[in-house]
Structure formats: C-alpha cells, structure tokens
Amino acid sequence: MIGFLNEHSLGDHGASEASLNFFLLAAQELAREGTILFKDSHFFLTADFAREFNALSLPKDVRALIRELVFGERYYRCWRPERLSNDIDQYTCHEPVLALQDHSICEAAERKILDNGLEASLLSAEDSAFQDRYQISVSKDRTRQQIELRCLSSLSLVRRWVTEQRGYYDPASAVAPKDFQTILLKLPDRFRATSKIERRGFRRVFEEMETCRLYYVDEGHPGGSAHIEVFSAHGEHLGTADINTGELDGSARVNGRTLKL
C-alpha cells in the first residue's frame, strides 16, 4: 500500500487548516497499517506555500506537527529522489478533468502502470474537485494506458480503503484480485516478490521459495475465474493455481507457453 499527498487538490484554495489537519490525521492512521506515504517536497518548499502556511492560525502544538508534515519527512517522504515517472510525460485525469505533468498524481499513475497489482491512493483535500471521488481514472497520454487510483478525501474513506486491504476477494468482482488478496502475499514464508513484471497484465511476479516456481495473478480473469499462472524457474508454463491455496492445476498447462517479461 502506498499513498500520495495530492498537492494538486490544494491548487484552488491553497493551504488551509482543515486540509493540512486531514493530511496529518490520515498519515497517522495509515502509518499503523504500514502504508508508505509520499509527497512532492518541491511544492511545499515554494515561497507562496510558506506565506500561506505562516498566515494560518494554528494552535502551537498542532503547528509543530503540521510543520513537520509539510516541511519534513516524518510523515511523508519526497517521491522525486526515487521517481519512476519523468517530468516530460503528460497525463490526463478524467474526472475531475485535469491535464497533468510532473505532479504527484503522475508519479502515482506511473507506478500503477508499471505494477497493476499495486494498491495506490491519493490523499486529497476535501474542499477540492476531488471531494467524495473514491476512485479516479488517469491515463498516460503518450501510451494511452489508463489506470484507476483510490482517492481519499476524508478519514472515513481512508478507513474504508484500509478495510478493503485486509485480504478478502469478492468472487463476484469484475476486476482481478490484487496480490494482497491472494496467497502470494498472505504467505510470506512461502512466496517472495521479485523485481519481475509480467508483460501483458503488468502484474508482479512472485517466487515460491522452496521450488523456485514463478507465480503471478492473471489480470484477465476476475471473479469466479480468478487464478494464478504458474511457471517453472526457467519460464515454462506449468498450469494455474488457486488464489487462496496455491494448489497447482497441471491440467491447465499450455504447451509451449513461456513467461513474458
């Protein structure tokens, strides 16, 4: 789970006590769940933002916490030193309609494009165009790849998102299970995540440590047909596995099929 502080949601009204308090409380809540939180420090270190922050009437104890939130890295660290996006590519947010370049939303979208199984969210100011939009669509203009991001603009939505990460997968779902909803992440003593990404569905590849077999969730099979594809250490297709037990079904093996990375 990763979350990005959506500085674009502050664009219309600048810094406000309510929005900054929300970012603080959300960070404290998500930290307990081990969520990695990012922000764009370049935005918060501008002279304009500093003036807006200094003009806020914050209690002394709260001001110290929020100062650390926006200017330090206790709660959110800057994504730019480890960015996967670049400052040239353009992205489009479809609702609210926004043309984006070199923003936190772009970085969140790029990470999701590179790993479709990643659970990523945007923490957005309630008093913004992102209010009450629990899911937003973002596309990369150059490649036309489109992904969905969770949009969290209240503590109730933060808690809803956390609850959904507990591992339950609805067999009636119209989308394939996330990695955390399968045995691949539920049994860390059996499986480990690799750096490999399967080419067609952009899903993370996991290794079964005892056998060195390679596993990934098939992005094209949601609901009752959801399953995991299984390959040998050399990339030869061995069949499919149950998302809850990992039991191999060798009858589903496709001769000549190899792992596409």
XYZ file of C-alpha atoms in Angstrom:
261
model
C 0.000 0.000 0.000
C 1.294 3.418 -0.950
C -0.318 6.841 -0.709
C 0.490 10.156 -2.336
C -0.377 13.521 -0.849
C -2.210 15.162 -3.733
C -0.809 18.695 -3.794
C -2.952 19.389 -6.878
C -6.016 19.283 -4.620
C -4.652 22.363 -2.829
C -4.376 24.351 -6.054
C -7.704 26.146 -5.903
C -7.614 27.376 -2.337
C -4.043 26.969 -1.119
C -3.130 25.772 2.333
C -5.955 25.520 4.852
C -6.054 24.336 8.431
C -8.696 21.716 7.592
C -6.808 20.168 4.674
C -3.472 20.065 6.472
C -5.097 18.556 9.568
C -6.626 15.872 7.354
C -3.252 15.049 5.787
C -1.805 14.733 9.295
C -4.571 12.510 10.697
C -4.595 10.356 7.558
C -0.830 9.851 7.828
C -1.108 8.836 11.477
C -3.876 6.369 10.628
C -2.121 4.868 7.604
C 1.248 4.604 9.361
C -0.283 1.997 11.660
C -1.051 -0.104 8.585
C 2.500 0.151 7.227
C 1.479 2.344 4.294
C 4.339 4.145 2.527
C 3.424 7.811 2.093
C 4.859 10.246 -0.429
C 4.591 13.975 -1.177
C 6.132 16.486 -3.550
C 8.500 18.477 -1.350
C 9.124 20.892 -4.225
C 5.531 22.129 -3.907
C 5.702 22.703 -0.158
C 9.068 24.450 -0.278
C 7.867 27.258 -2.546
C 7.723 30.808 -1.208
C 3.981 31.008 -1.958
C 3.183 27.991 0.169
C 5.398 29.241 3.000
C 3.446 32.525 3.067
C 0.120 30.680 3.133
C 1.313 28.396 5.913
C 2.621 31.256 8.040
C -0.734 33.048 7.721
C -2.664 30.121 9.225
C -3.958 30.437 12.773
C -2.875 27.090 14.169
C -2.511 26.108 17.832
C 1.137 25.958 18.800
C 1.243 22.172 19.303
C -0.649 21.488 16.064
C 1.531 23.932 14.109
C 4.641 21.985 15.119
C 3.163 18.695 13.879
C 1.934 20.148 10.603
C 5.201 21.988 10.033
C 6.943 18.612 10.239
C 4.349 17.158 7.857
C 4.799 19.726 5.100
C 8.467 20.650 5.505
C 9.985 17.481 6.985
C 9.805 13.761 6.200
C 8.398 12.305 9.398
C 5.030 11.507 7.803
C 5.515 11.770 4.030
C 8.788 11.466 2.168
C 9.503 13.103 -1.171
C 8.973 10.782 -4.146
C 11.261 12.672 -6.507
C 14.589 11.040 -5.485
C 13.107 7.612 -6.280
C 10.698 8.610 -9.031
C 9.585 6.219 -11.770
C 7.831 8.852 -13.887
C 9.610 11.702 -15.665
C 8.971 15.424 -15.951
C 8.129 15.261 -19.674
C 5.254 12.787 -19.971
C 1.743 14.189 -19.752
C -1.211 12.522 -18.040
C -4.940 13.145 -18.051
C -7.240 12.819 -15.053
C -10.693 12.104 -16.457
C -12.952 13.190 -13.580
C -12.207 15.818 -12.453
C -10.802 16.683 -15.882
C -7.178 17.768 -15.497
C -4.113 17.909 -17.733
C -1.126 16.909 -15.580
C 2.630 16.909 -15.870
C 5.267 16.366 -13.173
C 2.758 16.085 -10.303
C 2.293 13.521 -7.563
C -0.720 12.141 -9.453
C 1.583 11.415 -12.401
C 4.024 9.511 -10.208
C 1.206 7.517 -8.591
C -0.223 6.690 -12.028
C 3.170 5.632 -13.414
C 3.774 3.255 -10.513
C 0.345 1.732 -11.041
C 1.001 1.382 -14.789
C 4.271 -0.439 -14.079
C 2.698 -2.714 -11.462
C -1.044 -3.180 -11.872
C -1.237 -5.149 -8.641
C -0.022 -2.182 -6.619
C -2.622 -0.645 -4.309
C -2.097 3.124 -4.592
C -4.141 6.058 -3.324
C -4.269 9.848 -3.477
C -4.853 11.811 -0.281
C -6.813 14.857 -1.416
C -8.165 17.956 0.293
C -11.875 17.648 0.980
C -12.565 21.180 -0.233
C -11.476 20.440 -3.790
C -12.633 18.923 -7.066
C -11.534 15.527 -5.694
C -14.092 15.552 -2.891
C -16.079 12.322 -2.492
C -14.472 10.697 -5.560
C -13.393 7.360 -4.171
C -11.914 6.276 -7.480
C -10.441 8.318 -10.316
C -9.176 7.335 -13.752
C -5.830 8.596 -15.012
C -4.278 7.897 -18.397
C -0.791 8.414 -19.760
C -1.199 10.474 -22.935
C 1.777 9.066 -24.834
C 0.874 5.382 -24.412
C -2.879 5.722 -23.742
C -2.547 3.382 -20.765
C -5.303 4.003 -18.223
C -5.391 3.044 -14.556
C -7.606 3.584 -11.518
C -6.436 5.224 -8.294
C -8.223 5.389 -4.961
C -8.963 8.964 -3.947
C -9.205 9.595 -0.203
C -10.586 12.978 0.870
C -11.847 12.106 4.376
C -10.908 9.863 7.284
C -13.958 7.698 6.588
C -12.635 6.996 3.075
C -9.162 6.323 4.485
C -10.663 3.739 6.844
C -12.736 2.225 4.054
C -9.596 1.808 1.936
C -7.700 0.215 4.824
C -10.564 -2.202 5.474
C -10.550 -3.272 1.830
C -6.866 -4.193 2.093
C -7.477 -6.922 4.662
C -7.352 -9.615 2.013
C -10.942 -10.502 1.157
C -11.675 -11.030 -2.531
C -15.269 -10.914 -3.738
C -15.855 -13.832 -6.166
C -18.402 -11.636 -7.955
C -15.826 -8.904 -8.562
C -15.448 -7.529 -12.079
C -11.708 -6.993 -11.619
C -8.908 -9.462 -10.969
C -7.719 -9.867 -7.356
C -4.906 -7.727 -6.005
C -1.786 -9.547 -4.854
C -2.666 -8.974 -1.181
C -5.989 -10.774 -1.786
C -4.181 -13.964 -2.780
C -1.872 -16.491 -1.196
C 1.073 -14.728 -2.834
C 1.115 -12.086 -0.098
C -0.804 -13.950 2.592
C 2.016 -16.494 2.961
C 5.291 -14.524 3.044
C 7.131 -17.626 4.313
C 6.236 -19.429 1.083
C 6.378 -16.690 -1.561
C 8.558 -13.664 -2.122
C 8.041 -10.773 -4.519
C 10.610 -10.481 -7.308
C 11.573 -7.448 -9.379
C 9.953 -9.045 -12.464
C 6.728 -7.693 -14.003
C 4.672 -9.866 -16.354
C 4.420 -8.043 -19.673
C 0.788 -8.486 -20.708
C -1.096 -7.795 -17.481
C 1.671 -5.786 -15.772
C 1.444 -7.947 -12.653
C 4.205 -8.564 -10.131
C 5.890 -11.982 -10.403
C 6.390 -13.953 -7.177
C 8.736 -16.841 -6.498
C 7.836 -19.898 -4.455
C 10.984 -20.134 -2.388
C 11.042 -23.918 -1.964
C 10.536 -24.790 -5.646
C 11.728 -21.570 -7.401
C 8.491 -21.658 -9.424
C 7.191 -18.294 -10.626
C 3.648 -17.084 -9.982
C 1.542 -14.073 -10.956
C -2.153 -13.189 -10.847
C -3.831 -13.404 -14.258
C -5.192 -9.905 -14.840
C -7.678 -11.142 -17.448
C -9.680 -13.417 -15.134
C -11.846 -11.722 -12.481
C -14.438 -13.116 -10.089
C -15.066 -16.850 -10.112
C -12.486 -17.434 -12.840
C -9.681 -15.688 -10.912
C -6.475 -17.696 -10.774
C -2.693 -17.536 -10.621
C -0.472 -18.503 -13.543
C 2.450 -20.784 -12.635
C 5.769 -21.198 -14.453
C 8.976 -23.082 -13.817
C 12.130 -21.249 -12.777
C 13.065 -21.277 -16.470
C 9.759 -19.679 -17.521
C 7.914 -22.756 -18.828
C 4.175 -22.831 -18.175
C 3.157 -25.414 -15.570
C -0.552 -24.610 -15.186
C -2.667 -22.431 -12.899
C -3.081 -22.213 -9.145
C -5.934 -21.396 -6.782
C -5.700 -17.820 -5.443
C -6.417 -18.981 -1.871
C -4.471 -22.235 -1.598
C -1.837 -22.049 -4.323
C -2.737 -25.604 -5.338
C -1.404 -26.292 -8.827
C -3.780 -27.428 -11.574
C -1.470 -29.100 -14.084
C -4.359 -29.811 -16.444
C -4.412 -26.097 -17.316
C -0.836 -26.260 -18.618
C -0.371 -24.779 -22.104
C 2.358 -26.499 -24.101
C 4.920 -24.079 -25.495
C 3.767 -21.168 -23.382
C 6.508 -19.181 -21.686
C 6.610 -16.352 -19.145
C 6.548 -12.949 -20.864
C 8.567 -10.296 -19.046
